[in-house]
């Protein structure tokens, strides 16, 4: 029995697709992020204090106020004691969502999400992503709006989901 080490077109295509879905993209040489990468932060300071939004994989999940149990799979927000606004958005794991713009006026915080290029590969899973939005001062937020492309939605207010301890 002999080993045949030839690479077929099919195996080369599968390998290339696997790399794309895994988020492997050629390195950018101009200092920008790769084409499929949406990670990072956004800050806007057109009028008033600058707000900064960063993706935080370690943040606890949110739950709809008044409901017990696990995190709710959806878009929610809450204001933490230090003034930080935690915004939970549901989306695919690849590419990670990113906030393109943050606006705040009259108690309304508006997050405009970056729209990935239509040729960017994306997974079909549903993952909860936590953004921590920090103001310069401790402003009181009454409402959070999320804009994705042409869709604009007012988010429900939530609370940090209670930590679940697993029985041994």
Coordinates of C-alpha atoms in Angstrom, one line a residue:
X1 CA 0.0 0.0 0.0
X2 CA 1.5 3.4 -1.0
X3 CA 0.7 6.9 0.2
X4 CA -0.6 9.3 -2.4
X5 CA 0.3 12.9 -1.3
X6 CA -1.3 14.8 -4.2
X7 CA -3.6 17.7 -3.4
X8 CA -6.9 17.7 -5.3
X9 CA -8.8 20.9 -6.3
X10 CA -11.5 19.9 -3.9
X11 CA -9.2 19.5 -0.9
X12 CA -7.5 22.8 -1.8
X13 CA -10.9 24.6 -1.9
X14 CA -11.9 23.1 1.5
X15 CA -8.6 24.2 3.0
X16 CA -9.0 27.7 1.7
X17 CA -12.6 28.0 2.9
X18 CA -11.6 26.7 6.3
X19 CA -9.0 29.4 6.7
X20 CA -11.5 32.1 5.6
X21 CA -14.2 30.9 8.0
X22 CA -11.6 30.7 10.8
X23 CA -10.9 34.4 10.4
X24 CA -7.5 34.0 8.8
X25 CA -6.9 36.8 6.3
X26 CA -3.8 38.2 4.8
X27 CA -2.1 40.8 7.0
X28 CA -2.8 44.4 6.2
X29 CA 0.4 46.3 5.2
X30 CA -1.0 49.8 5.5
X31 CA -1.6 49.6 9.3
X32 CA -5.4 49.0 9.0
X33 CA -7.2 45.9 10.1
X34 CA -7.7 42.9 7.8
X35 CA -10.7 43.0 5.5
X36 CA -12.8 40.6 7.7
X37 CA -11.8 42.1 11.0
X38 CA -14.3 44.4 12.7
X39 CA -12.8 44.3 16.2
X40 CA -11.7 47.5 17.9
X41 CA -13.4 50.6 19.4
X42 CA -15.2 53.6 18.1
X43 CA -15.2 57.1 19.6
X44 CA -17.1 60.2 18.5
X45 CA -16.6 63.7 19.8
X46 CA -18.5 65.8 17.3
X47 CA -20.5 67.5 20.0
X48 CA -20.0 67.2 23.7
X49 CA -17.9 64.5 25.5
X50 CA -16.3 61.7 23.6
X51 CA -17.8 58.2 24.2
X52 CA -15.8 55.1 23.6
X53 CA -17.2 51.6 22.8
X54 CA -15.1 48.5 23.1
X55 CA -15.9 44.8 22.7
X56 CA -15.5 43.0 26.0
X57 CA -15.5 39.2 25.8
X58 CA -15.2 38.9 29.6
X59 CA -18.3 41.0 30.5
X60 CA -21.2 39.2 32.2
X61 CA -24.3 38.6 30.1
X62 CA -27.5 40.7 30.5
X63 CA -31.0 39.5 31.3
X64 CA -34.4 41.2 30.8
X65 CA -35.3 43.1 34.0
X66 CA -37.7 41.0 36.1
X67 CA -36.9 37.6 34.5
X68 CA -34.9 35.0 36.3
X69 CA -32.4 32.5 34.7
X70 CA -29.9 32.6 31.9
X71 CA -29.0 35.4 29.7
X72 CA -31.6 36.4 27.1
X73 CA -30.4 36.0 23.5
X74 CA -31.0 39.5 22.2
X75 CA -30.1 43.1 22.2
X76 CA -30.2 44.7 25.6
X77 CA -28.5 47.5 27.6
X78 CA -27.9 48.6 31.2
X79 CA -26.0 51.4 32.9
X80 CA -23.5 50.2 35.5
X81 CA -22.7 51.9 38.8
X82 CA -19.6 53.6 37.4
X83 CA -21.6 55.2 34.5
X84 CA -20.5 52.7 31.9
X85 CA -23.2 51.6 29.5
X86 CA -23.1 47.8 28.8
X87 CA -24.7 46.9 25.5
X88 CA -25.4 43.3 24.5
X89 CA -25.9 42.5 20.8
X90 CA -26.5 39.2 19.2
X91 CA -24.7 38.3 16.0
X92 CA -22.4 35.9 14.3
X93 CA -19.0 35.0 15.8
X94 CA -17.3 35.8 12.5
X95 CA -16.9 38.6 11.8
X96 CA -17.1 40.1 15.2
X97 CA -19.4 43.1 15.3
X98 CA -18.0 46.6 15.8
X99 CA -19.4 50.0 16.7
X100 CA -18.7 52.5 14.0
X101 CA -20.1 55.6 15.6
X102 CA -21.4 56.6 19.1
X103 CA -23.8 59.6 19.5
X104 CA -25.3 60.9 22.7
X105 CA -28.0 63.7 22.9
X106 CA -30.8 64.4 25.3
X107 CA -30.4 61.1 27.2
X108 CA -30.4 59.0 24.0
X109 CA -27.3 56.9 23.3
X110 CA -27.1 55.8 19.6
X111 CA -24.7 53.1 18.5
X112 CA -24.2 52.7 14.8
X113 CA -22.7 49.3 14.0
X114 CA -20.1 48.9 11.3
X115 CA -21.5 47.0 8.3
X116 CA -19.0 44.3 7.1
X117 CA -18.3 44.1 3.4
X118 CA -20.8 41.8 1.6
X119 CA -17.9 39.6 0.5
X120 CA -16.7 39.0 4.1
X121 CA -17.3 35.4 5.1
X122 CA -19.7 35.0 8.1
X123 CA -20.7 32.2 10.3
X124 CA -24.4 31.3 10.8
X125 CA -24.2 31.0 14.6
X126 CA -25.8 33.3 17.2
X127 CA -23.4 34.7 19.8
X128 CA -23.9 37.4 22.4
X129 CA -21.3 40.2 22.2
X130 CA -20.8 42.7 25.1
X131 CA -19.8 46.3 24.3
X132 CA -18.7 48.6 27.2
X133 CA -19.5 52.2 26.2
X134 CA -17.6 54.7 28.4
X135 CA -18.5 58.4 28.6
X136 CA -16.1 61.1 29.7
X137 CA -18.5 62.1 32.5
X138 CA -21.2 60.1 34.2
X139 CA -24.1 61.0 32.0
X140 CA -27.5 59.5 32.6
X141 CA -28.8 57.5 29.7
X142 CA -32.5 57.1 29.3
X143 CA -32.6 55.1 26.0
X144 CA -30.2 53.2 23.8
X145 CA -30.8 52.9 20.1
X146 CA -28.9 50.5 17.8
X147 CA -28.5 51.1 14.1
X148 CA -27.5 48.2 11.8
X149 CA -27.4 49.3 8.2
X150 CA -30.9 50.7 7.5
X151 CA -32.5 49.1 10.6
X152 CA -32.9 51.2 13.8
X153 CA -34.2 49.7 17.0
X154 CA -34.7 50.9 20.6
X155 CA -33.1 48.4 22.9
X156 CA -34.8 46.9 26.0
X157 CA -33.3 47.7 29.4
X158 CA -31.8 44.7 31.1
X159 CA -29.8 43.8 34.2
X160 CA -26.6 41.8 34.7
X161 CA -27.7 38.1 34.7
X162 CA -27.0 36.4 38.0
X163 CA -24.0 34.1 37.9
X164 CA -24.9 30.5 37.6
X165 CA -22.9 28.1 39.8
X166 CA -22.7 24.5 38.4
X167 CA -23.2 21.7 40.8
X168 CA -20.3 19.4 41.1

